[in-house]
XYZ file of C-alpha atoms in Angstrom:
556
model
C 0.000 0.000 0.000
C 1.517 2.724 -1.124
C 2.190 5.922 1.341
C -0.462 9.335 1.368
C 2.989 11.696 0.760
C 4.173 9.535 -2.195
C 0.520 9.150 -3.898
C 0.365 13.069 -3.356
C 3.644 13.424 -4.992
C 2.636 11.378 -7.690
C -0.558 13.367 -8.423
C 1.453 16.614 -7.944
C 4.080 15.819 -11.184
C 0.967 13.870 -12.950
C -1.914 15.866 -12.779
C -2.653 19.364 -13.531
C -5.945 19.585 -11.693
C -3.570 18.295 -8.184
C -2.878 22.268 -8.445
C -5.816 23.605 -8.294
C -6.598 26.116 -5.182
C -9.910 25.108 -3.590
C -12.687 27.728 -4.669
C -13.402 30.436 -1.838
C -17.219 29.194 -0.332
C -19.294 32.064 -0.404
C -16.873 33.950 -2.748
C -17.870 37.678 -4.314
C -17.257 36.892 -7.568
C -20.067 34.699 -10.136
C -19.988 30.805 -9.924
C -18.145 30.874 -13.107
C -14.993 33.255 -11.715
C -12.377 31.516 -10.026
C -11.292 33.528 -7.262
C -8.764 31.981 -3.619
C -8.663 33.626 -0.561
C -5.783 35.686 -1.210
C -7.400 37.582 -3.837
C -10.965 37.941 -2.238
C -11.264 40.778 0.558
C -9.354 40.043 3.601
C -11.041 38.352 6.395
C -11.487 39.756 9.961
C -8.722 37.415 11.361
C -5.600 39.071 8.786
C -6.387 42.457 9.567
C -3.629 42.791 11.811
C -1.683 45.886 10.606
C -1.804 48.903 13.277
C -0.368 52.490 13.143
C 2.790 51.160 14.230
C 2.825 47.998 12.141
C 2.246 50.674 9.025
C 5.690 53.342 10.403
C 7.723 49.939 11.067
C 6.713 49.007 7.268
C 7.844 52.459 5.582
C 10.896 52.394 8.018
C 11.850 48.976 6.760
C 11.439 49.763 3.506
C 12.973 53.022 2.875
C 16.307 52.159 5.182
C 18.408 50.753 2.465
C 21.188 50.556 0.166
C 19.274 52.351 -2.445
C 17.829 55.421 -0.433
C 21.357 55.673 1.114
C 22.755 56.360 -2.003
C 20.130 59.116 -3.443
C 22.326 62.004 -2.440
C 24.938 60.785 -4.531
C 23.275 61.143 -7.827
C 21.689 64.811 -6.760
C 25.201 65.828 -6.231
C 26.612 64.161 -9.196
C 24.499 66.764 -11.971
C 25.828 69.588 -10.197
C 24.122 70.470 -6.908
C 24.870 70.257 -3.464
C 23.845 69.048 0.188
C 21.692 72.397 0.323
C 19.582 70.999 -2.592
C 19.539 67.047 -2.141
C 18.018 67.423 1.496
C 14.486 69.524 0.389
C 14.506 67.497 -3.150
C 14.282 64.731 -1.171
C 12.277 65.629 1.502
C 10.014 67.513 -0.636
C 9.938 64.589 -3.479
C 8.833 61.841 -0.918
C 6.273 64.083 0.018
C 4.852 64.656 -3.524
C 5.008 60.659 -3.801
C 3.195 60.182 0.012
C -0.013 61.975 -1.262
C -0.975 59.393 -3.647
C 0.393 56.761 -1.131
C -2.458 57.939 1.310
C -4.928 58.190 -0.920
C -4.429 54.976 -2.784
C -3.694 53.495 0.510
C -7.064 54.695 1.889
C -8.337 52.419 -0.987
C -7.229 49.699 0.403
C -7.676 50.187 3.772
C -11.206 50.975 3.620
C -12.312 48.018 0.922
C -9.532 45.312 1.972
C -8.890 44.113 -1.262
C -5.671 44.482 -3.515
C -4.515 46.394 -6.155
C -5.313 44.830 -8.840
C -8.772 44.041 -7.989
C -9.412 47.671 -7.005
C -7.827 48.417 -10.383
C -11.436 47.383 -12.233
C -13.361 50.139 -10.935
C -11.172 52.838 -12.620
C -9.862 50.724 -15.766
C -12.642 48.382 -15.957
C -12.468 44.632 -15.573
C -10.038 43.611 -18.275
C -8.063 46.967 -19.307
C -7.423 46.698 -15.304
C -4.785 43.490 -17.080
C -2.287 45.717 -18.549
C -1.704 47.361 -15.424
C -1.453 44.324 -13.574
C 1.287 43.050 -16.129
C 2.903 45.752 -16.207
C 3.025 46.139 -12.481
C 4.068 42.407 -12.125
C 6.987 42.886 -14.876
C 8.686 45.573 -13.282
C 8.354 44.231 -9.654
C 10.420 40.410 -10.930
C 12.862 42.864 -12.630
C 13.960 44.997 -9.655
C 13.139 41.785 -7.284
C 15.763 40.356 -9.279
C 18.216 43.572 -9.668
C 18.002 44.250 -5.592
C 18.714 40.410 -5.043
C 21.880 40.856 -7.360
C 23.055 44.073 -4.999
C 22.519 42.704 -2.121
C 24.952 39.777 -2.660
C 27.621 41.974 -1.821
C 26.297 42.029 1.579
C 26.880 37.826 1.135
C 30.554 38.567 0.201
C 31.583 40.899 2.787
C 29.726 38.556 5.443
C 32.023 35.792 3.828
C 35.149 37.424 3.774
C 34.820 38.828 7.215
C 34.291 35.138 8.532
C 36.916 33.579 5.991
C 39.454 36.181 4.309
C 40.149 33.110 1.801
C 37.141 33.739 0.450
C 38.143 36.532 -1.738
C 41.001 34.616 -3.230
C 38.767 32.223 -4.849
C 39.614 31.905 -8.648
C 37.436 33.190 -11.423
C 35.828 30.486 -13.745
C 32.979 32.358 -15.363
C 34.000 33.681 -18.687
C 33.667 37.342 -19.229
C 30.601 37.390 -21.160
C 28.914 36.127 -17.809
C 28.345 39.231 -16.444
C 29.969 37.963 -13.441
C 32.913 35.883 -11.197
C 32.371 32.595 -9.846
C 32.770 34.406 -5.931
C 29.901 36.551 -7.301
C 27.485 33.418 -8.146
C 28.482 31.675 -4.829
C 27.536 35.089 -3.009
C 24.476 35.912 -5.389
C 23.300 32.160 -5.041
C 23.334 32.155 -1.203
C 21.922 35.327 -0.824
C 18.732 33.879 -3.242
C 18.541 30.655 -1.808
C 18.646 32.300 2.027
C 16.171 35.188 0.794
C 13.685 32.417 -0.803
C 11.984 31.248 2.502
C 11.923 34.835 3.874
C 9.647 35.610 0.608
C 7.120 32.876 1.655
C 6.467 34.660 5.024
C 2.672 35.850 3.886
C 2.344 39.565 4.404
C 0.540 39.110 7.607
C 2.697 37.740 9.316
C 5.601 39.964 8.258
C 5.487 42.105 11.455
C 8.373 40.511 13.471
C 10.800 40.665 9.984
C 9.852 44.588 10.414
C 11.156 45.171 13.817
C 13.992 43.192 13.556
C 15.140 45.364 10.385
C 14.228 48.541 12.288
C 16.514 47.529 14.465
C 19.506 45.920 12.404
C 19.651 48.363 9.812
C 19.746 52.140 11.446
C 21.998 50.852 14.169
C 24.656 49.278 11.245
C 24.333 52.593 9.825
C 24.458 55.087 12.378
C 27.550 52.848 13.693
C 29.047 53.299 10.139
C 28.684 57.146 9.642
C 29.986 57.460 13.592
C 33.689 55.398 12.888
C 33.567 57.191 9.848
C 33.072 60.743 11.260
C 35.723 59.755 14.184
C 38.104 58.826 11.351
C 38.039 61.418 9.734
C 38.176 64.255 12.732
C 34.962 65.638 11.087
C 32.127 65.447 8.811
C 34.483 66.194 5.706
C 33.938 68.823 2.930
C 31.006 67.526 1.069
C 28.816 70.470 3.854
C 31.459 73.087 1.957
C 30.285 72.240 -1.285
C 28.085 74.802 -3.245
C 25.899 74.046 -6.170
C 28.006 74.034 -9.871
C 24.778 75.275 -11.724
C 22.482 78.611 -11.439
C 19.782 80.131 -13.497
C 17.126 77.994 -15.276
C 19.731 74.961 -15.619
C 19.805 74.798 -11.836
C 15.761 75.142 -11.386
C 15.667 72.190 -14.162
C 17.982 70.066 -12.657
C 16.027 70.860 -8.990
C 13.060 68.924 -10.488
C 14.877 66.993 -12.340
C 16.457 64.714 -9.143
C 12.896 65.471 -7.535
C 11.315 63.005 -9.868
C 14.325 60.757 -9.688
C 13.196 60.617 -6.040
C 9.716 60.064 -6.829
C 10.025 57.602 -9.234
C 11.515 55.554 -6.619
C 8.244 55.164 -5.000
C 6.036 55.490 -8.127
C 5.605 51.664 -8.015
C 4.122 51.405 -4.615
C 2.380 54.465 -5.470
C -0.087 51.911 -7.492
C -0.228 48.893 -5.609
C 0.362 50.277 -1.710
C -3.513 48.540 -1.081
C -1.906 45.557 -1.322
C -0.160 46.219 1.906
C -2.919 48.458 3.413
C -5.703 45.780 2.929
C -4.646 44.275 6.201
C -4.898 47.270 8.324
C -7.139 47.050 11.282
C -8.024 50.905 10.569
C -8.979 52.811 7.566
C -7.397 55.640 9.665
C -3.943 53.942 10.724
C -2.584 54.334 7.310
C -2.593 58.015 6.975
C 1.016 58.056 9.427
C 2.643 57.243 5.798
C 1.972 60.803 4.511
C 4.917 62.537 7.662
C 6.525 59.244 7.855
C 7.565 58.385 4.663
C 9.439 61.741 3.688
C 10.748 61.711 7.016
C 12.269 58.442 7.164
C 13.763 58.931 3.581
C 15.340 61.810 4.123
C 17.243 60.897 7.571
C 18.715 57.938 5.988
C 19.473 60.090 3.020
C 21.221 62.161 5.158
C 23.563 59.760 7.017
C 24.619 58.657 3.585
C 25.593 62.094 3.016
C 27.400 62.569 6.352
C 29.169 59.323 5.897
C 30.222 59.933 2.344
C 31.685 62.949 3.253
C 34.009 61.912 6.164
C 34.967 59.145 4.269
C 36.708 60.836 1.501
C 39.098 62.320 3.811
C 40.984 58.897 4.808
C 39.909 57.279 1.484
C 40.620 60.032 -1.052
C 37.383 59.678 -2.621
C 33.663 59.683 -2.264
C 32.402 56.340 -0.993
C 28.604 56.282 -1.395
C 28.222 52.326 -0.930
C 28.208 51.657 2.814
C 29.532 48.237 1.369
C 32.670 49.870 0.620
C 33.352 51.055 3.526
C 32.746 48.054 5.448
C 34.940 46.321 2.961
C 37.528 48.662 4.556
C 37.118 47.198 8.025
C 38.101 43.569 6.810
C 41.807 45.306 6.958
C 41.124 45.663 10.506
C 41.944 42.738 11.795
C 39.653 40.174 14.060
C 37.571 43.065 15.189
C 37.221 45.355 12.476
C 36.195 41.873 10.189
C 33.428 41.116 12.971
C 32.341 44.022 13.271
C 32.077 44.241 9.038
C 30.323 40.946 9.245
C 27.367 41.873 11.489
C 26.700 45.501 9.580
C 27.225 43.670 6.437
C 24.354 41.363 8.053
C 21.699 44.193 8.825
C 22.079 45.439 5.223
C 21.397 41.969 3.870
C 18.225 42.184 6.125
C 17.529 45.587 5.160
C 17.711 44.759 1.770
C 16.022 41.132 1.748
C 13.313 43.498 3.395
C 12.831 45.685 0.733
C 12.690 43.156 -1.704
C 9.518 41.170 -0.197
C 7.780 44.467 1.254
C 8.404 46.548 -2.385
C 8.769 43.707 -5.148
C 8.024 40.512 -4.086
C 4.530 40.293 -2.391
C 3.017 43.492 -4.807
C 4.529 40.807 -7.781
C 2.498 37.918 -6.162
C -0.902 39.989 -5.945
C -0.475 40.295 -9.322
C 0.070 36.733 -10.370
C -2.699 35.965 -8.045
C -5.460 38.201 -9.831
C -4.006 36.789 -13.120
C -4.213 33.090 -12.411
C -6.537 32.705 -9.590
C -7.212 29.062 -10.205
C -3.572 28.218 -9.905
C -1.815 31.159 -7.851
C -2.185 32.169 -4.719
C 0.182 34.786 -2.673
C 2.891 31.784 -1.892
C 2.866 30.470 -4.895
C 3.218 33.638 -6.493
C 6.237 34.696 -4.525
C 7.870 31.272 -5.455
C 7.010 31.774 -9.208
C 8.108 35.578 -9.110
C 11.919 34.565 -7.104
C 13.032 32.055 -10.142
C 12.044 34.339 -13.144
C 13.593 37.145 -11.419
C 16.684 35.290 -9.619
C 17.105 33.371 -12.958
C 15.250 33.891 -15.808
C 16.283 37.258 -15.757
C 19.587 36.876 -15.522
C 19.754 40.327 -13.040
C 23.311 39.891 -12.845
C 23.818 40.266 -16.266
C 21.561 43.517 -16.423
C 23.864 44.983 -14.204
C 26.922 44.201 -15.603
C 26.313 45.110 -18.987
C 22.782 46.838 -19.846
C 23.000 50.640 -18.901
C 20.615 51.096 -21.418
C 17.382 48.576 -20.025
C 17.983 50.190 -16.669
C 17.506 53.752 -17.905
C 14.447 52.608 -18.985
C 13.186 50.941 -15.589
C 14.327 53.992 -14.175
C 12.028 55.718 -16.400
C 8.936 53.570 -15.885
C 7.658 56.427 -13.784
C 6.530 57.801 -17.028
C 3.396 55.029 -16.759
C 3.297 54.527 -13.196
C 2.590 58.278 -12.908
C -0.986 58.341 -14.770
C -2.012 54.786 -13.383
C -1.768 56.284 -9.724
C -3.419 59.031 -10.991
C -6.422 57.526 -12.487
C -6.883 55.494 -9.312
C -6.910 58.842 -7.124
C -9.514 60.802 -9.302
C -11.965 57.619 -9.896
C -12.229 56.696 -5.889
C -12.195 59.840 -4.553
C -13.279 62.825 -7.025
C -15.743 60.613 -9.826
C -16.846 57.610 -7.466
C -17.181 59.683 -4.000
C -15.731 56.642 -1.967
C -18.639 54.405 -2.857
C -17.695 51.381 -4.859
C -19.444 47.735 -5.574
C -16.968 45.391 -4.025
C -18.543 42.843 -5.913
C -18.585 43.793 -8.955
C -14.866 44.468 -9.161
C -14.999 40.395 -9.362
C -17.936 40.203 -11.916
C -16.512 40.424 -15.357
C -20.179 41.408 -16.845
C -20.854 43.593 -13.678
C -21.340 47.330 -13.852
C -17.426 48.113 -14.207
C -17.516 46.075 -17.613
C -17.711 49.704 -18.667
C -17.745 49.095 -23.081
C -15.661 45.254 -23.761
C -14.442 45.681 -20.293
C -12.307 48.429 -20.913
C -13.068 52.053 -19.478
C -12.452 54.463 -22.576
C -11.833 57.374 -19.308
C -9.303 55.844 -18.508
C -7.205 54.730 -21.495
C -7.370 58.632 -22.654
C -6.589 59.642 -19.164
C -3.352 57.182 -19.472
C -2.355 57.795 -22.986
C -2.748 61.812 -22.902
C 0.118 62.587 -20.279
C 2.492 59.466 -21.452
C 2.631 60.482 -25.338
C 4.881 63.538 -24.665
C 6.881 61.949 -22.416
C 8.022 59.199 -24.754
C 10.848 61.111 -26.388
C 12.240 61.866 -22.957
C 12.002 58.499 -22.068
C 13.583 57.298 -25.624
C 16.243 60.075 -24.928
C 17.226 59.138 -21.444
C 17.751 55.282 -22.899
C 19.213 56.066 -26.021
C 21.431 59.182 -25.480
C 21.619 62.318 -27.877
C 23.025 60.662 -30.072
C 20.524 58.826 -31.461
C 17.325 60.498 -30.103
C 17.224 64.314 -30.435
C 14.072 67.058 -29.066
C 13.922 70.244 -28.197
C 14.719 71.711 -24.798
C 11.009 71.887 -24.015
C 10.566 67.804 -24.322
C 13.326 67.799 -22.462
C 11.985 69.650 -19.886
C 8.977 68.284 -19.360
C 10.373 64.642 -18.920
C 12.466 65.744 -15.849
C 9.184 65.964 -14.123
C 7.355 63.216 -15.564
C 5.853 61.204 -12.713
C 4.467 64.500 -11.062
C 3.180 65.547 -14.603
C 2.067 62.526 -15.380
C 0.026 61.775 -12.278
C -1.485 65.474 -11.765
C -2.746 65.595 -15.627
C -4.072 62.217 -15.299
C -6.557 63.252 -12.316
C -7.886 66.121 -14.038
C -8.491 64.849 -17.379
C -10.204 61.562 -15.735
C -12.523 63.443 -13.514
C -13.397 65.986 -16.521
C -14.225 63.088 -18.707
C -15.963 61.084 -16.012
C -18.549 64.321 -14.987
C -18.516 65.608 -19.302
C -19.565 61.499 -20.215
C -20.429 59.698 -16.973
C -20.061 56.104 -16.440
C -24.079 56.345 -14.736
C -23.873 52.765 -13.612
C -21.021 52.800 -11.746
C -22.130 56.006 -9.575
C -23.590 54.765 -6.497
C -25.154 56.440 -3.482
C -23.385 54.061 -0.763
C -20.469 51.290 -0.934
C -21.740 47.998 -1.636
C -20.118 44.904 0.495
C -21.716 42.200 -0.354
C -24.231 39.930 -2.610
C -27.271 39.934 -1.892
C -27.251 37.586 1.317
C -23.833 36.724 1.543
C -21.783 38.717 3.651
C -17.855 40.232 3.684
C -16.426 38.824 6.569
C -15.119 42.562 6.965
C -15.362 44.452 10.645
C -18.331 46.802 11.108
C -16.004 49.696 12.360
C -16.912 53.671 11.868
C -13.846 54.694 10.245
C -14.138 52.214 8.330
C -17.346 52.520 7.069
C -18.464 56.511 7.976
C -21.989 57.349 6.756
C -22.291 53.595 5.224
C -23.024 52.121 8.275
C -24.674 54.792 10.092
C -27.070 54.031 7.116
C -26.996 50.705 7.603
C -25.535 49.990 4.498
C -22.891 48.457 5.790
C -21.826 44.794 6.373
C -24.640 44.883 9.416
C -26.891 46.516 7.009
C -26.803 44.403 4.002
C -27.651 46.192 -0.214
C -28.163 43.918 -2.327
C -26.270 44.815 -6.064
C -30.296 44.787 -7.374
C -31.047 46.969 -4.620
C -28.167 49.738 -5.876
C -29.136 49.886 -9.365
């Protein structure tokens, strides 16, 4: 008689239909949509995130190698300290406003991205932006993963200096050494069960990174300070540029600092779904810039100091902890465990910012098949390998402009979300019919004409600064006023968006999708969502609520 594990084995590399997640009972969506629990609204029970659960998640996120590096490129066109402290203070703020209000979205509804994604789009143009959303997260999952294997090679050489005299037997056209793969391997295969964690129970990984990371780097920027007898002469510095050129360049590194977030910008309900308060989420709008900007800051302090015993600029903390390895048995220990709180601070980033928003997405896309795990499994080999990030790195300046420069459609989707919840739709949407392909968010073929104007308006000037900032001069040129315009192409992008959707929506309105109260349920089958008043306002004090059940036939 043959064992349960090895028959289920059996079925598992037999059987397609083995797969298959088990149909949510009493699911929102028709008998003939597939739908699993990760993709319906979240239950009472996962609606765990708090105020604090929300800072710990923005401080986790932001404190990284990335944000600690910002300064360097503001002060790289030209500009100085004086400059890359508001551009990035005020950028994150320009970027926390949608962040809020998208958030909200989620908060309120409990339901992801790409579900909320209907009412605006409609139920299949709402695809593209899923896709799209899913692409770019695998690519930078996979990008961050090959950065943060440094971390993996400090770590290694702190514990055994032989470790950096292993030979090379990679050819060149690899994009990388053999040390690198051993580093860039462990680093995925370490980071892999960390991505399974499902994002409610992610709230011990937060603390322990709000811990780890600011302690490695306020430890860094005070041995580097002490070094150096000072803070250095990067606080002397004054800006290269002046007149128009400067004002340009000004808003030029303020997008670069919004298009850092533009991504979450979208898809931040798929974080704020499990808060326990529609209110609790609105700490991201002081945090966020706040948080940002510190770290930004101790990257600046530290890069300063540590040109004077260096001789040059070192804007990778990973460089400078590759500097205490010369330090004998304590300075390699002491490299070792900062080297380990940026590997946490950057495995961190990469499941809060890439990895779960890239599972949502799979999710809503193959329902039948995908679920959040499953999705974060799929989403870790096509970007650890498929992808080849280490190659992308090494060798295509060009692809990464144009990631960089995604911001250009990430800008108007954000956008479009905003205007449709909270300036055409009032707050009131039919949670049910963002599951019902043939509900009232079908819109004409499924696709919400609004919309695709709203989206295509703002992005088709921005194309030849997007083609110019891949390409170079030399093979794309515009005038100075195309120019121009791209260095603020997320802001434009999302502000011309709003108003063009809302003037559209109230010139031709989508009448069927305008509703009076927010629908929660069918007609007798109830969201296992909390009656609570901020979550709800004037819903349920109308008893339209989850206590106060509307029928869909009762709304029309």
């Amino acid at each position: 008689m043959k064992r349960p594990l090895t028959t289920n084995l059996r079925r598992r590399f037999t059987s397609l239909s083995s797969w298959e997640l088990p149909k949510q009972t009493g699911a929102l969506a028709p008998s003939h949509v597939w739908t699993n629990r990760d993709m319906d609204p979240t239950p009472i029970e996962d609606q765990t995130w708090d105020t604090w659960n929300i800072l710990a998640y923005w401080a986790t996120d932001t404190i990284n190698l990335a944000t600690w590096q910002t300064a360097s490129a503001i002060l790289a066109v030209g500009l100085s300290w004086r400059e890359a402290i508001p551009i990035m203070i005020v950028g994150n703020f320009c970027v926390a406003i949608p962040l809020v209000l998208n958030g909200a979205i989620g908060a309120k509804l409990h339901v992801p991205f790409s579900v909320i994604a209907t009412s605006s789009f409609g139920y299949y143009l709402r695809y593209f932006c899923i896709v799209s959303r899913a692409i770019l997260a695998m690519f930078w999952l996979g990008i961050q993963g090959a950065n943060g294997a440094q971390c993996i090679t400090i770590m290694l050489r702190a514990w055994a200096p032989s470790y950096n005299d292993i030979p090379n037997h990679l050819h060149e056209s690899a994009g990388i050494t053999t040390q690198g793969m051993i580093s860039y391997f462990l680093f995925w295969i370490i980071q892999l069960p960390l991505l399974l964690i499902h994002p409610t129970k992610l709230r011990p990984l937060f603390w322990v990174k709000l811990i780890a990371a600011p302690v490695a780097a306020i430890a860094m920027m005070g041995w580097c300070v002490n070094k150096a007898g000072g803070g250095g002469d990067i606080f002397a510095l004054r800006a290269t540029t002046s007149g128009p050129e400067y004002a340009w360049l000004w808003l030029s590194c303020m997008s670069s600092v919004t298009g850092n977030w533009s991504t979450l910008a979208v898809n931040i309900p798929d974080f704020t779904r499990y808060a326990k308060s529609a209110k609790g989420q609105y700490i991201q709008l002081p945090a966020m810039p706040i948080i940002f900007t510190v770290c930004g800051v101790l990257g600046i302090v530290t890069t300063s100091a540590s040109k004077v015993f260096s001789g040059e600029y070192l804007w990778n903390p990973l460089e400078i902890l590759a500097l205490w390895l010369e330090y004998g048995p304590g300075g390699r220990c002491a490299a070792f465990f900062a080297a380990l709180a940026w590997y946490i601070a950057q495995v961190g980033t990469n499941i809060t910012a890439n990895s779960i928003s890239a599972a949502n997405d799979l999710t809503v896309l193959c329902p039948r098949w995908i679920n959040i795990k499953r999705g974060c499994i799929i989403a870790a080999i096509i970007a650890g390998w498929a992808l080849v990030p280490w190659k992308i790195l090494s060798s295509a300046q060009t692809f990464l402009a144009f990631m960089g420069g995604y911001a250009v459609f990430l800008g108007p989707m954000a956008g479009i979300m905003v205007s449709d919840y909270w300036l055409v739709k009032k707050g009131h949407i039919d949670i049910p019919g963002l599951y019902n392909p043939d509900g009232r968010y079908r819109y004409v073929g499924g696709c919400n004409w609004r919309a695709a104007v709203a989206f295509i308006v703002p992005v088709a000037p921005l194309l030849p600064g997007l083609g110019l900032s891949i390409s170079g001069p030399s093979a794309v040129r515009i005038n100075d006023g195309v120019t121009n315009l791209y260095t603020f192409n997320w802001l434009f992008g999302f502000v011309t968006s709003i108003v063009l959707y809302a003037a559209l929506s109230y010139d031709v309105p989508a009448r069927g999708t305008l509703l009076m109260d927010t629908i929660w349920d069918l007609d007798d089958t109830a969201i296992e969502v909390q009656a609570r008043e901020d979550d709800f306002g004037a819903e349920k004090a109308s008893g339209t609520g989850p206590s106060g059940k509307i029928g869909i036939s009762e709304a029309k």
